Structure formats: C-alpha cells, structure tokens
Tab-separated table of C-alpha atoms in Angstrom:
chain	number	residue	atom	x	y	z
A	1	MET	CA	-53.260	-293.806	161.359
A	2	ILE	CA	-52.356	-290.945	159.009
A	3	ALA	CA	-48.889	-289.689	159.916
A	4	TYR	CA	-46.188	-287.914	157.932
A	5	HIS	CA	-43.651	-288.579	160.694
A	6	PHE	CA	-42.838	-292.274	160.430
A	7	PRO	CA	-39.679	-294.332	159.844
A	8	PRO	CA	-37.411	-293.974	157.925
A	9	LEU	CA	-37.792	-290.204	158.450
A	10	ALA	CA	-34.899	-288.858	160.534
A	11	GLY	CA	-34.334	-285.667	162.472
A	12	SER	CA	-37.585	-285.182	164.391
A	13	SER	CA	-38.659	-286.467	167.790
A	14	GLY	CA	-42.234	-286.167	166.473
A	15	ILE	CA	-41.792	-289.585	164.885
A	16	GLN	CA	-41.932	-291.259	168.307
A	17	ARG	CA	-45.632	-290.620	169.007
A	18	THR	CA	-47.045	-292.553	166.061
A	19	LEU	CA	-44.311	-295.197	166.125
A	20	ARG	CA	-44.929	-296.061	169.783
A	21	PHE	CA	-48.711	-296.100	169.326
A	22	VAL	CA	-48.153	-298.620	166.550
A	23	GLN	CA	-46.050	-300.713	168.929
A	24	HIS	CA	-48.337	-300.605	171.975
A	25	LEU	CA	-51.888	-300.467	170.608
A	26	PRO	CA	-52.069	-304.181	169.638
A	27	ALA	CA	-51.830	-305.137	173.324
A	28	LEU	CA	-54.988	-303.072	173.885
A	29	GLY	CA	-57.000	-304.756	171.164
A	30	TRP	CA	-56.324	-302.378	168.278
A	31	ARG	CA	-54.663	-303.222	164.963
A	32	PRO	CA	-52.867	-300.134	163.618
A	33	LEU	CA	-52.877	-299.470	159.865
A	34	VAL	CA	-50.427	-296.743	158.869
A	35	LEU	CA	-50.879	-294.350	155.949
A	36	THR	CA	-47.732	-292.280	155.532
A	37	ALA	CA	-45.607	-290.599	152.844
A	38	GLU	CA	-43.078	-292.027	150.426
A	39	ASP	CA	-39.451	-291.750	151.458
A	40	ARG	CA	-38.753	-289.086	148.820
A	41	ALA	CA	-40.813	-286.604	150.868
A	42	TYR	CA	-38.297	-286.745	153.715
A	43	GLU	CA	-35.312	-284.419	153.786
A	44	ARG	CA	-33.289	-286.967	155.775
A	45	THR	CA	-33.820	-290.674	156.302
A	46	SER	CA	-32.278	-293.301	158.544
A	47	PRO	CA	-32.991	-297.022	158.862
A	48	ASP	CA	-32.363	-297.128	162.627
A	49	LEU	CA	-36.061	-297.080	163.662
A	50	LEU	CA	-37.476	-299.271	160.916
A	51	ALA	CA	-36.881	-302.359	163.064
A	52	ASP	CA	-39.192	-300.867	165.729
A	53	VAL	CA	-42.193	-301.134	163.393
A	54	PRO	CA	-43.841	-304.495	164.202
A	55	PRO	CA	-43.473	-306.744	161.137
A	56	GLU	CA	-47.224	-307.432	160.975
A	57	THR	CA	-48.053	-303.708	160.727
A	58	VAL	CA	-49.667	-302.612	157.457
A	59	VAL	CA	-47.747	-299.542	156.231
A	60	GLN	CA	-48.967	-297.816	153.055
A	61	ARG	CA	-46.785	-295.077	151.572
A	62	ALA	CA	-48.504	-292.518	149.353
A	63	PHE	CA	-46.851	-290.355	146.706
A	64	ALA	CA	-45.678	-287.040	148.172
A	65	LEU	CA	-43.308	-284.254	147.187
A	66	ASP	CA	-41.665	-281.533	149.254
A	67	THR	CA	-42.542	-278.303	147.473
A	68	ALA	CA	-39.373	-276.562	148.660
A	69	ARG	CA	-37.084	-279.300	147.344
A	70	HIS	CA	-38.927	-280.809	144.406
A	71	LEU	CA	-41.050	-278.040	142.910
A	72	ASN	CA	-38.891	-274.927	143.166
A	73	ILE	CA	-37.562	-272.925	140.233
A	74	LYS	CA	-34.171	-271.398	141.021
A	75	GLY	CA	-34.902	-271.825	144.708
A	76	ARG	CA	-38.354	-270.187	144.604
A	77	TYR	CA	-41.948	-271.446	144.462
A	78	MET	CA	-45.445	-269.986	144.618
A	79	GLY	CA	-46.929	-269.682	148.105
A	80	TRP	CA	-50.101	-271.600	147.241
A	81	MET	CA	-47.944	-274.624	146.438
A	82	ALA	CA	-47.067	-274.952	150.118
A	83	ARG	CA	-50.400	-274.396	151.850
A	84	PRO	CA	-51.113	-275.602	154.393
A	85	ASP	CA	-47.559	-276.994	154.255
A	86	ARG	CA	-44.833	-278.074	151.853
A	87	TRP	CA	-46.248	-281.609	151.629
A	88	VAL	CA	-49.745	-280.702	150.418
A	89	SER	CA	-49.193	-282.916	147.335
A	90	TRP	CA	-49.387	-285.900	149.714
A	91	ARG	CA	-53.152	-285.486	150.093
A	92	PHE	CA	-54.149	-286.645	146.613
A	93	ASP	CA	-52.608	-290.117	146.568
A	94	ALA	CA	-53.104	-290.503	150.323
A	95	VAL	CA	-56.886	-290.068	150.012
A	96	ARG	CA	-56.937	-292.529	147.102
A	97	GLN	CA	-54.872	-295.127	148.952
A	98	GLY	CA	-56.736	-294.438	152.196
A	99	LEU	CA	-60.047	-295.303	150.568
A	100	GLN	CA	-58.527	-298.534	149.257
A	101	MET	CA	-57.295	-299.398	152.756
A	102	ILE	CA	-60.720	-298.672	154.217
A	103	LYS	CA	-62.387	-300.919	151.655
A	104	LYS	CA	-59.924	-303.734	152.346
A	105	TYR	CA	-59.491	-303.558	156.142
A	106	LYS	CA	-62.736	-301.869	157.296
A	107	PRO	CA	-61.161	-299.913	160.185
A	108	ASP	CA	-63.108	-298.742	163.241
A	109	ALA	CA	-61.463	-295.322	163.362
A	110	ILE	CA	-59.409	-292.807	161.383
A	111	TRP	CA	-56.597	-291.080	163.293
A	112	SER	CA	-54.562	-288.206	161.832
A	113	THR	CA	-51.708	-286.382	163.502
A	114	TYR	CA	-50.237	-282.873	163.256
A	115	PRO	CA	-47.705	-281.063	163.007
A	116	ILE	CA	-48.004	-281.682	159.260
A	117	ALA	CA	-51.398	-280.076	158.692
A	118	THR	CA	-51.991	-282.010	155.465
A	119	ALA	CA	-52.493	-285.136	157.606
A	120	HIS	CA	-55.669	-283.560	159.044
A	121	VAL	CA	-56.819	-282.631	155.523
A	122	ILE	CA	-56.478	-286.294	154.539
A	123	GLY	CA	-58.221	-287.450	157.727
A	124	GLN	CA	-61.117	-285.060	157.209
A	125	GLN	CA	-61.646	-286.140	153.598
A	126	LEU	CA	-61.569	-289.850	154.461
A	127	HIS	CA	-63.999	-289.265	157.336
A	128	GLN	CA	-66.322	-287.241	155.118
A	129	LYS	CA	-66.316	-289.871	152.366
A	130	THR	CA	-66.821	-292.876	154.671
A	131	GLY	CA	-68.434	-291.660	157.904
A	132	ILE	CA	-65.831	-293.546	159.954
A	133	PRO	CA	-65.174	-291.813	163.316
A	134	TRP	CA	-62.178	-289.491	163.122
A	135	VAL	CA	-59.650	-288.641	165.846
A	136	ALA	CA	-57.664	-285.442	165.163
A	137	ASP	CA	-54.405	-285.657	167.091
A	138	PHE	CA	-53.304	-282.031	167.230
A	139	ARG	CA	-50.491	-282.520	169.742
A	140	ASP	CA	-49.928	-278.717	169.824
A	141	PRO	CA	-52.010	-275.671	168.847
A	142	MET	CA	-52.233	-274.904	165.122
A	143	ALA	CA	-53.353	-271.334	164.314
A	144	GLN	CA	-51.773	-269.064	166.937
A	145	ASP	CA	-51.099	-265.351	167.347
A	146	GLY	CA	-48.432	-264.601	164.758
A	147	TYR	CA	-48.059	-268.223	163.680
A	148	PRO	CA	-47.936	-269.106	160.864
A	149	ALA	CA	-46.565	-265.702	159.890
A	150	ASP	CA	-48.002	-265.773	156.361
A	151	PRO	CA	-51.661	-264.611	156.562
A	152	GLU	CA	-52.892	-267.027	153.872
A	153	THR	CA	-51.202	-269.977	155.548
A	154	TRP	CA	-52.648	-268.877	158.904
A	155	ARG	CA	-56.130	-268.838	157.395
A	156	SER	CA	-55.631	-272.323	155.943
A	157	TYR	CA	-54.560	-273.555	159.392
A	158	GLN	CA	-57.613	-271.932	160.947
A	159	ARG	CA	-59.945	-273.600	158.438
A	160	ILE	CA	-58.374	-277.014	159.017
A	161	GLU	CA	-58.561	-276.820	162.796
A	162	GLN	CA	-62.149	-275.564	162.676
A	163	GLN	CA	-63.184	-278.492	160.468
A	164	ALA	CA	-61.433	-280.901	162.823
A	165	LEU	CA	-63.031	-279.516	165.975
A	166	GLU	CA	-66.452	-279.583	164.326
A	167	GLN	CA	-66.249	-283.024	162.724
A	168	ALA	CA	-63.792	-285.178	164.689
A	169	ARG	CA	-65.137	-287.520	167.360
A	170	TYR	CA	-62.201	-286.460	169.542
A	171	SER	CA	-59.487	-283.824	169.249
A	172	LEU	CA	-56.340	-284.663	171.199
A	173	PHE	CA	-53.692	-282.389	172.662
A	174	THR	CA	-50.509	-283.196	174.551
A	175	THR	CA	-50.770	-280.496	177.237
A	176	PRO	CA	-53.467	-279.149	179.573
A	177	GLY	CA	-52.794	-275.610	178.363
A	178	ALA	CA	-53.401	-276.465	174.716
A	179	ALA	CA	-56.569	-278.401	175.521
A	180	GLN	CA	-57.927	-275.523	177.589
A	181	MET	CA	-57.079	-273.039	174.848
A	182	TYR	CA	-59.155	-275.026	172.372
A	183	ARG	CA	-62.044	-275.582	174.776
A	184	GLU	CA	-62.281	-271.813	175.043
A	185	ARG	CA	-61.835	-271.306	171.313
A	186	TYR	CA	-64.398	-273.981	170.370
A	187	PRO	CA	-66.767	-274.319	173.360
A	188	GLN	CA	-69.221	-276.412	171.329
A	189	ALA	CA	-66.509	-279.099	171.055
A	190	ALA	CA	-65.278	-278.925	174.667
A	191	SER	CA	-66.666	-282.353	175.574
A	192	ARG	CA	-64.705	-283.907	172.710
A	193	ILE	CA	-61.311	-282.409	173.578
A	194	ALA	CA	-58.891	-284.581	175.529
A	195	VAL	CA	-55.277	-284.612	176.722
A	196	LEU	CA	-53.049	-287.509	175.740
A	197	GLU	CA	-49.528	-286.665	176.844
A	198	ASN	CA	-46.335	-287.681	175.157
A	199	GLY	CA	-43.972	-290.029	176.937
A	200	TYR	CA	-40.913	-292.190	176.458
A	201	ASP	CA	-40.440	-295.808	175.433
A	202	GLU	CA	-38.864	-297.983	178.134
A	203	GLU	CA	-37.857	-300.676	175.659
A	204	SER	CA	-35.797	-298.149	173.710
A	205	PHE	CA	-33.891	-297.196	176.851
A	206	ALA	CA	-33.370	-300.853	177.709
A	207	ASN	CA	-31.877	-301.430	174.255
A	208	ALA	CA	-29.731	-298.294	174.238
A	209	PRO	CA	-25.959	-298.820	174.359
A	210	ALA	CA	-24.749	-299.253	177.938
A	211	ALA	CA	-23.912	-295.853	179.368
A	212	ALA	CA	-23.369	-294.381	182.797
A	213	ALA	CA	-22.460	-290.922	183.997
A	214	GLN	CA	-18.888	-290.596	185.208
A	215	PRO	CA	-17.711	-288.431	188.116
A	216	LEU	CA	-16.320	-285.107	186.998
A	217	ALA	CA	-12.607	-284.499	187.349
A	218	ALA	CA	-11.563	-281.148	188.740
A	219	ASP	CA	-10.335	-279.948	185.349
A	220	GLN	CA	-13.390	-281.135	183.390
A	221	PRO	CA	-16.239	-278.821	182.403
A	222	VAL	CA	-19.843	-279.723	183.149
A	223	VAL	CA	-21.373	-280.897	179.855
A	224	LEU	CA	-24.929	-279.621	179.450
A	225	LEU	CA	-26.729	-281.385	176.588
A	226	HIS	CA	-29.519	-280.010	174.415
A	227	SER	CA	-30.618	-282.942	172.263
A	228	GLY	CA	-32.760	-281.973	169.287
A	229	ILE	CA	-33.907	-279.059	167.190
A	230	VAL	CA	-33.277	-275.456	168.265
A	231	TYR	CA	-36.201	-273.570	166.739
A	232	PRO	CA	-35.168	-269.936	166.029
A	233	SER	CA	-38.271	-268.459	167.679
A	234	GLU	CA	-39.579	-271.085	170.081
A	235	ARG	CA	-36.101	-271.961	171.450
A	236	ASP	CA	-34.177	-268.791	170.691
A	237	PRO	CA	-30.810	-268.991	172.532
A	238	THR	CA	-29.962	-265.292	172.176
A	239	GLN	CA	-30.460	-264.390	175.840
A	240	LEU	CA	-28.633	-267.539	176.929
A	241	PHE	CA	-25.589	-266.469	174.932
A	242	GLN	CA	-25.866	-262.925	176.297
A	243	ALA	CA	-25.893	-264.365	179.816
A	244	LEU	CA	-22.788	-266.442	179.069
A	245	GLN	CA	-21.086	-263.318	177.749
A	246	ARG	CA	-21.857	-261.407	180.945
A	247	LEU	CA	-20.864	-264.277	183.237
A	248	ARG	CA	-17.563	-264.661	181.448
A	249	ALA	CA	-16.844	-260.940	181.679
A	250	GLN	CA	-17.506	-260.858	185.406
A	251	GLY	CA	-15.495	-264.046	185.996
A	252	SER	CA	-18.430	-266.100	187.281
A	253	LEU	CA	-18.356	-268.797	184.581
A	254	GLN	CA	-15.718	-269.853	182.065
A	255	PRO	CA	-15.623	-272.386	179.203
A	256	GLN	CA	-13.380	-274.561	181.384
A	257	GLN	CA	-16.360	-274.930	183.723
A	258	LEU	CA	-19.249	-275.373	181.264
A	259	LYS	CA	-19.762	-276.782	177.777
A	260	ILE	CA	-23.204	-276.646	176.205
A	261	ARG	CA	-23.543	-279.446	173.666
A	262	PHE	CA	-26.142	-278.955	170.965
A	263	ARG	CA	-26.884	-282.319	169.382
A	264	ALA	CA	-28.706	-282.275	166.021
A	265	SER	CA	-29.864	-278.664	166.407
A	266	ALA	CA	-30.847	-278.396	162.703
A	267	HIS	CA	-29.762	-274.751	162.994
A	268	ASP	CA	-26.005	-274.895	163.557
A	269	ASP	CA	-25.545	-271.800	161.367
A	270	LEU	CA	-27.757	-269.780	163.706
A	271	LEU	CA	-25.912	-271.050	166.789
A	272	THR	CA	-22.550	-270.307	165.191
A	273	SER	CA	-23.597	-266.802	164.202
A	274	LEU	CA	-25.101	-265.906	167.585
A	275	SER	CA	-22.258	-267.395	169.619
A	276	SER	CA	-19.746	-265.477	167.484
A	277	GLN	CA	-21.737	-262.268	167.929
A	278	TYR	CA	-21.508	-262.562	171.724
A	279	GLY	CA	-18.046	-264.103	171.851
A	280	VAL	CA	-19.093	-267.352	173.531
A	281	GLN	CA	-18.156	-269.892	170.844
A	282	ASP	CA	-15.869	-271.785	173.210
A	283	PHE	CA	-18.791	-272.516	175.548
A	284	LEU	CA	-20.446	-274.528	172.741
A	285	GLU	CA	-20.137	-277.922	171.092
A	286	LEU	CA	-22.146	-278.406	167.897
A	287	CYS	CA	-22.632	-282.110	167.202
A	288	PRO	CA	-24.371	-283.994	164.367
A	289	ALA	CA	-27.391	-286.259	164.608
A	290	VAL	CA	-26.853	-289.826	165.793
A	291	PRO	CA	-29.141	-292.887	165.749
A	292	TYR	CA	-32.014	-292.715	168.223
A	293	ARG	CA	-30.759	-295.197	170.800
A	294	GLN	CA	-27.300	-293.657	170.698
A	295	ALA	CA	-28.948	-290.323	171.501
A	296	LEU	CA	-30.680	-291.942	174.493
A	297	ALA	CA	-27.348	-293.361	175.667
A	298	GLU	CA	-25.876	-289.869	175.551
A	299	MET	CA	-28.735	-288.544	177.708
A	300	LEU	CA	-28.017	-291.267	180.273
A	301	SER	CA	-24.314	-290.485	180.467
A	302	VAL	CA	-24.062	-286.715	180.187
A	303	ASP	CA	-23.569	-284.443	183.226
A	304	ALA	CA	-26.829	-282.519	182.779
A	305	LEU	CA	-29.660	-281.917	180.303
A	306	LEU	CA	-31.034	-278.665	178.905
A	307	VAL	CA	-34.598	-277.933	177.838
A	308	MET	CA	-35.435	-274.609	176.162
A	309	GLN	CA	-38.998	-273.434	175.561
A	310	ALA	CA	-39.964	-269.796	175.055
A	311	SER	CA	-43.060	-268.163	176.508
A	312	ASN	CA	-44.730	-268.179	173.082
A	313	CYS	CA	-45.024	-271.957	173.618
A	314	ASN	CA	-46.462	-271.957	177.143
A	315	ALA	CA	-49.197	-274.369	176.051
A	316	GLN	CA	-46.659	-276.821	174.606
A	317	ILE	CA	-44.230	-279.318	176.136
A	318	PRO	CA	-41.217	-280.589	174.158
A	319	ALA	CA	-41.648	-284.342	173.586
A	320	LYS	CA	-37.962	-284.744	174.448
A	321	ILE	CA	-38.606	-283.770	178.065
A	322	TYR	CA	-40.069	-287.188	178.906
A	323	GLU	CA	-36.907	-288.910	177.704
A	324	TYR	CA	-34.930	-286.412	179.759
A	325	LEU	CA	-36.928	-287.320	182.866
A	326	ARG	CA	-36.384	-291.022	182.264
A	327	ALA	CA	-32.632	-290.449	181.846
A	328	GLY	CA	-32.598	-289.301	185.465
A	329	ARG	CA	-29.868	-286.693	184.995
A	330	PRO	CA	-29.859	-283.129	186.385
A	331	LEU	CA	-32.131	-280.972	184.266
A	332	LEU	CA	-31.988	-277.240	183.595
A	333	GLY	CA	-35.261	-275.745	182.382
A	334	LEU	CA	-35.022	-272.459	180.503
A	335	THR	CA	-38.712	-271.767	180.122
A	336	ASP	CA	-41.486	-269.510	181.364
A	337	PRO	CA	-42.203	-270.478	185.001
A	338	VAL	CA	-45.973	-270.249	184.362
A	339	GLY	CA	-45.981	-272.460	181.243
A	340	ASP	CA	-46.832	-276.152	180.920
A	341	THR	CA	-43.183	-277.146	180.464
A	342	ALA	CA	-42.264	-275.636	183.818
A	343	GLY	CA	-45.263	-277.403	185.342
A	344	VAL	CA	-43.923	-280.783	184.228
A	345	LEU	CA	-40.493	-279.981	185.657
A	346	ARG	CA	-41.887	-278.875	189.006
A	347	GLY	CA	-44.099	-281.963	189.092
A	348	ALA	CA	-40.923	-284.029	188.815
A	349	GLY	CA	-39.393	-282.217	191.790
A	350	LEU	CA	-37.091	-279.974	189.751
A	351	ASP	CA	-36.565	-276.310	190.524
A	352	ALA	CA	-33.687	-275.184	188.261
A	353	ILE	CA	-36.015	-273.099	186.108
A	354	ALA	CA	-35.566	-269.611	184.623
A	355	PRO	CA	-37.220	-267.745	181.729
A	356	LEU	CA	-35.363	-268.320	178.464
A	357	ASP	CA	-35.675	-264.626	177.570
A	358	SER	CA	-34.388	-263.152	180.865
A	359	VAL	CA	-30.656	-262.492	180.839
A	360	ASP	CA	-30.698	-261.447	184.510
A	361	ALA	CA	-32.410	-264.673	185.601
A	362	LEU	CA	-30.001	-266.776	183.553
A	363	VAL	CA	-26.984	-264.949	184.971
A	364	GLU	CA	-28.239	-265.801	188.453
A	365	LEU	CA	-29.161	-269.436	187.769
A	366	LEU	CA	-26.383	-270.778	185.531
A	367	PRO	CA	-23.399	-270.599	187.934
A	368	ARG	CA	-25.513	-271.982	190.775
A	369	PHE	CA	-26.715	-274.898	188.644
A	370	VAL	CA	-23.219	-275.719	187.361
A	371	ALA	CA	-21.851	-275.693	190.925
A	372	ALA	CA	-24.672	-277.953	192.130
A	373	VAL	CA	-24.035	-280.437	189.325
A	374	ARG	CA	-20.327	-280.511	190.128
A	375	SER	CA	-20.957	-281.034	193.840
A	376	GLN	CA	-23.708	-283.610	193.125
A	377	SER	CA	-26.131	-281.598	195.247
A	378	VAL	CA	-28.575	-280.910	192.400
A	379	ALA	CA	-32.116	-282.330	192.455
A	380	LEU	CA	-32.827	-285.278	190.158
A	381	PRO	CA	-36.193	-286.105	188.543
A	382	SER	CA	-38.443	-287.915	191.004
A	383	TRP	CA	-40.877	-289.638	188.634
A	384	GLY	CA	-39.185	-290.296	185.305
A	385	ARG	CA	-40.426	-293.885	184.895
A	386	SER	CA	-44.069	-292.938	185.327
A	387	ALA	CA	-43.737	-290.879	182.141
A	388	SER	CA	-43.443	-293.993	179.986
A	389	ARG	CA	-46.108	-294.515	177.368
A	390	ALA	CA	-46.748	-298.028	178.625
A	391	ALA	CA	-47.354	-296.675	182.146
A	392	ARG	CA	-50.137	-294.466	180.790
A	393	PRO	CA	-53.007	-296.822	179.933
A	394	ALA	CA	-55.056	-296.054	176.852
A	395	TRP	CA	-58.155	-295.464	178.952
A	396	ALA	CA	-56.436	-292.556	180.750
A	397	MET	CA	-57.677	-290.338	177.896
A	398	ARG	CA	-60.750	-288.820	179.472
A	399	PRO	CA	-62.802	-286.308	177.504
A	400	VAL	CA	-64.866	-283.933	179.567
A	401	PRO	CA	-68.226	-285.788	179.558
A	402	THR	CA	-71.549	-284.141	178.854
A	403	GLY	CA	-73.339	-286.471	181.278
A	404	PRO	CA	-72.728	-289.467	183.546
A	405	CYS	CA	-69.655	-291.315	182.376
A	406	ALA	CA	-68.938	-295.005	182.906
A	407	SER	CA	-65.180	-295.435	182.898
A	408	GLY	CA	-63.643	-298.348	181.073
A	409	ARG	CA	-62.223	-299.351	177.741
A	410	TRP	CA	-63.495	-301.136	174.698
A	411	PRO	CA	-60.686	-302.943	172.870
A	412	GLY	CA	-61.465	-303.088	169.178
A	413	GLN	CA	-64.632	-301.011	169.577
A	414	TRP	CA	-65.333	-297.313	169.334
A	415	PRO	CA	-66.895	-295.523	172.329
A	416	ALA	CA	-69.944	-293.391	171.889
A	417	PRO	CA	-69.510	-289.619	172.293
A	418	GLY	CA	-69.467	-288.460	175.903
A	419	ARG	CA	-68.089	-291.708	177.328
A	420	CYS	CA	-64.685	-292.022	178.933
A	421	ARG	CA	-61.970	-293.913	177.119
C-alpha cells in the first residue's frame, strides 16, 4: 500500500482511508504492507493516530522532501521540481525500498492512493518492474478542467492518470460521478473502474471522549461546525459571508443567534480577510486543530454541522461527511443540489441543502435552518451507522463486468479481470 497520507501526518482527513484499510483488511485475509514517506516530508505531525496502526503492520518509510519547504531559494523554486507534486523526490527511494519489500514479502497486489500523484508514479513503476497486479486508488478525479492551473502540471497529471487507467487491474473512485467521468474518458478501461466509498470508523467514535449535545439556552447562539480544511476554490465561503452580511442588515440573523466554528481550516487568513471585508467577523470562531478523537467528540456535541462543496467538485464527496452522518447531528449542506455530495445528504434523509455560490438561496435557507435547530424540529441523518467502513464489506467493490460474473471474495488471492470482488 503506497500512501503519502499515513500517521504521524496531521491535518488531513485523507489519512483515514489508508489507515482504516490497514486496520480492517487483515480480517478479510489480507496482510497490508505500507510504503510511505519519512516524517520530514510532512508539514505537521501528531502522534495521536500512531496507536491505531496495528503493531504487526510492516511500515516502510522512504526518503522524501517537500520541495516548497526543503528545496526553495529565498522562498522560490523551479516548477519542474514540484511536478507532479511537491513530494516528487519521494519516488526514487520509494521505488528502491518497494522493490526490496516485494522481494522479501512477495505481495499479491500493489495499491497506490492519490491525492499525492507521486504515489501513482511509484505504483506504476513497481508494477512495470515486477508485473504484480496494480490497484490505482484515485479517490477523486485528477486532471480536470482548470485543475491543476499550471499547464505543465496538468499534463503530468494527465499522463499519470492515463498510465494508471491503461495498466492498473482496477482504478478506484470514491463517488459514482467520478467513476462515470472516467468510464467516459477511458471507455477501454470501463470494466476495470469501480467505486469504493469512504466511510467512518466506529471504533474511533467508541473511543472518542464522552460527549453529548446540550439543549440550547435562550441566550445561546446555535454553533454550526465546519471541521477541516476550507479550500479557497472548492469550499469558497465568499457567498456565505455575503449572505450573513445581508441577513444581518435586514435583521433576520444576528451573531447572538449563530456562530460558525471553523475547526482546523488551514486557511484562517482567508477566512479572516473575507469576514472582515463583509463585516461578519463576529459570526465566526476560528479554532486550531485538535487530536482526531477530540474532533469526533466535538462533532457529537455541537449543535449542527456544516459541509461546503462547490459545484466544481460535483463528482467528489468530502470524506468528512461520513463522520458527520455518524455523529447524528443536524447537517447543513452548502453544495450543488445536483452533485454527488447532495445525493449522499438526500439519501440520508436530509434536505437542508443550498448551492454554496448562491447568496439568495443561502439568505433563504440559513434563518430557517437555525430556527429548526433551535426548536429541535430539524431532520437528523437516517442512516449514519451504515456508512461505517466495517459495514461495507470488501466484496462490495463491483467493477462493471465484461461477461458473466460470479460474486464472491477471495481472501489472500487476486481475482481475475472481469470478476466481481
């Protein structure tokens, strides 16, 4: 399993996918071997999830540098030094150590996971050198319209995804929209494209600090929590702040009624600047990162939860949403009603949904949602526990077969192309 995101990295929910596979796969007959990066590659580290790695797991850490932090001169570096990403240096030692692991452990499969594109470069090279079946776990789309913005980086992404779709035994995506996009983009690989959703870990919730939501006093504001990164494009809060400005001016919503708590946004400067521009600073609380289980406890105890996903990510679903559903709290979805994120929310019986980029829709929805939370008349998620990773068996990953398909699973073995797994 080739994954940049692995403990002790801190600050990204992307770490959960590989970590929980490592925890749960042994019960299904697989022995995970992890090839990741040295700690120096991580901007922030925390020991809080290291204990979740089973002690018998083989974890190999290859030399890696972050171009932006380690190889800059007066804050600048050449573009080629960060293509396809800032951790491209990881590939050299990772391929070397990967070959040593293959020689020693003789694995049945190679699995690499995006969103660090270099992981797929490593996976492709190890597959090419050994012939071992390769699974390319894309999670989300790579080369998209306007992303990455740099043309050379976009072309490197396009080359990497094309190699993966051509050579990998399976290419995995976390949403139906992303899988369909790639079936249309690479029709020759359609039978080898599958959806394997994200989820939450029940054991982590069970071990979170005890927390329970408390009834709101009349003079308390509703606390609406956004837990995690606020990406400037994909989760741009500009229209949300404009809506708060308008609601305040017309007397429909005041800071005494609503506080939006941004936990570990990674872009506090942006939030501070935008909220100051629209005069809504006192609606906001900017809070630092906390250990993972403490973050889960906060989700369980807060008045309501906020998910933001712009229409340029309609084929993506924030991994955090599954933890939100498990928390069982009221959930406000600021996302395109036709996107995959809205589909998950509606599937859970939730209807407090409005486009993130529509000020008019937000002005209409926000006061109604806040009032419903206060009166405890708001809908709650109807199927949070079925979103656990353990509740989704490994054999639920069903590629579109090219012929008759006998369902089943093969612990410790690798299925032939075209069979369900």
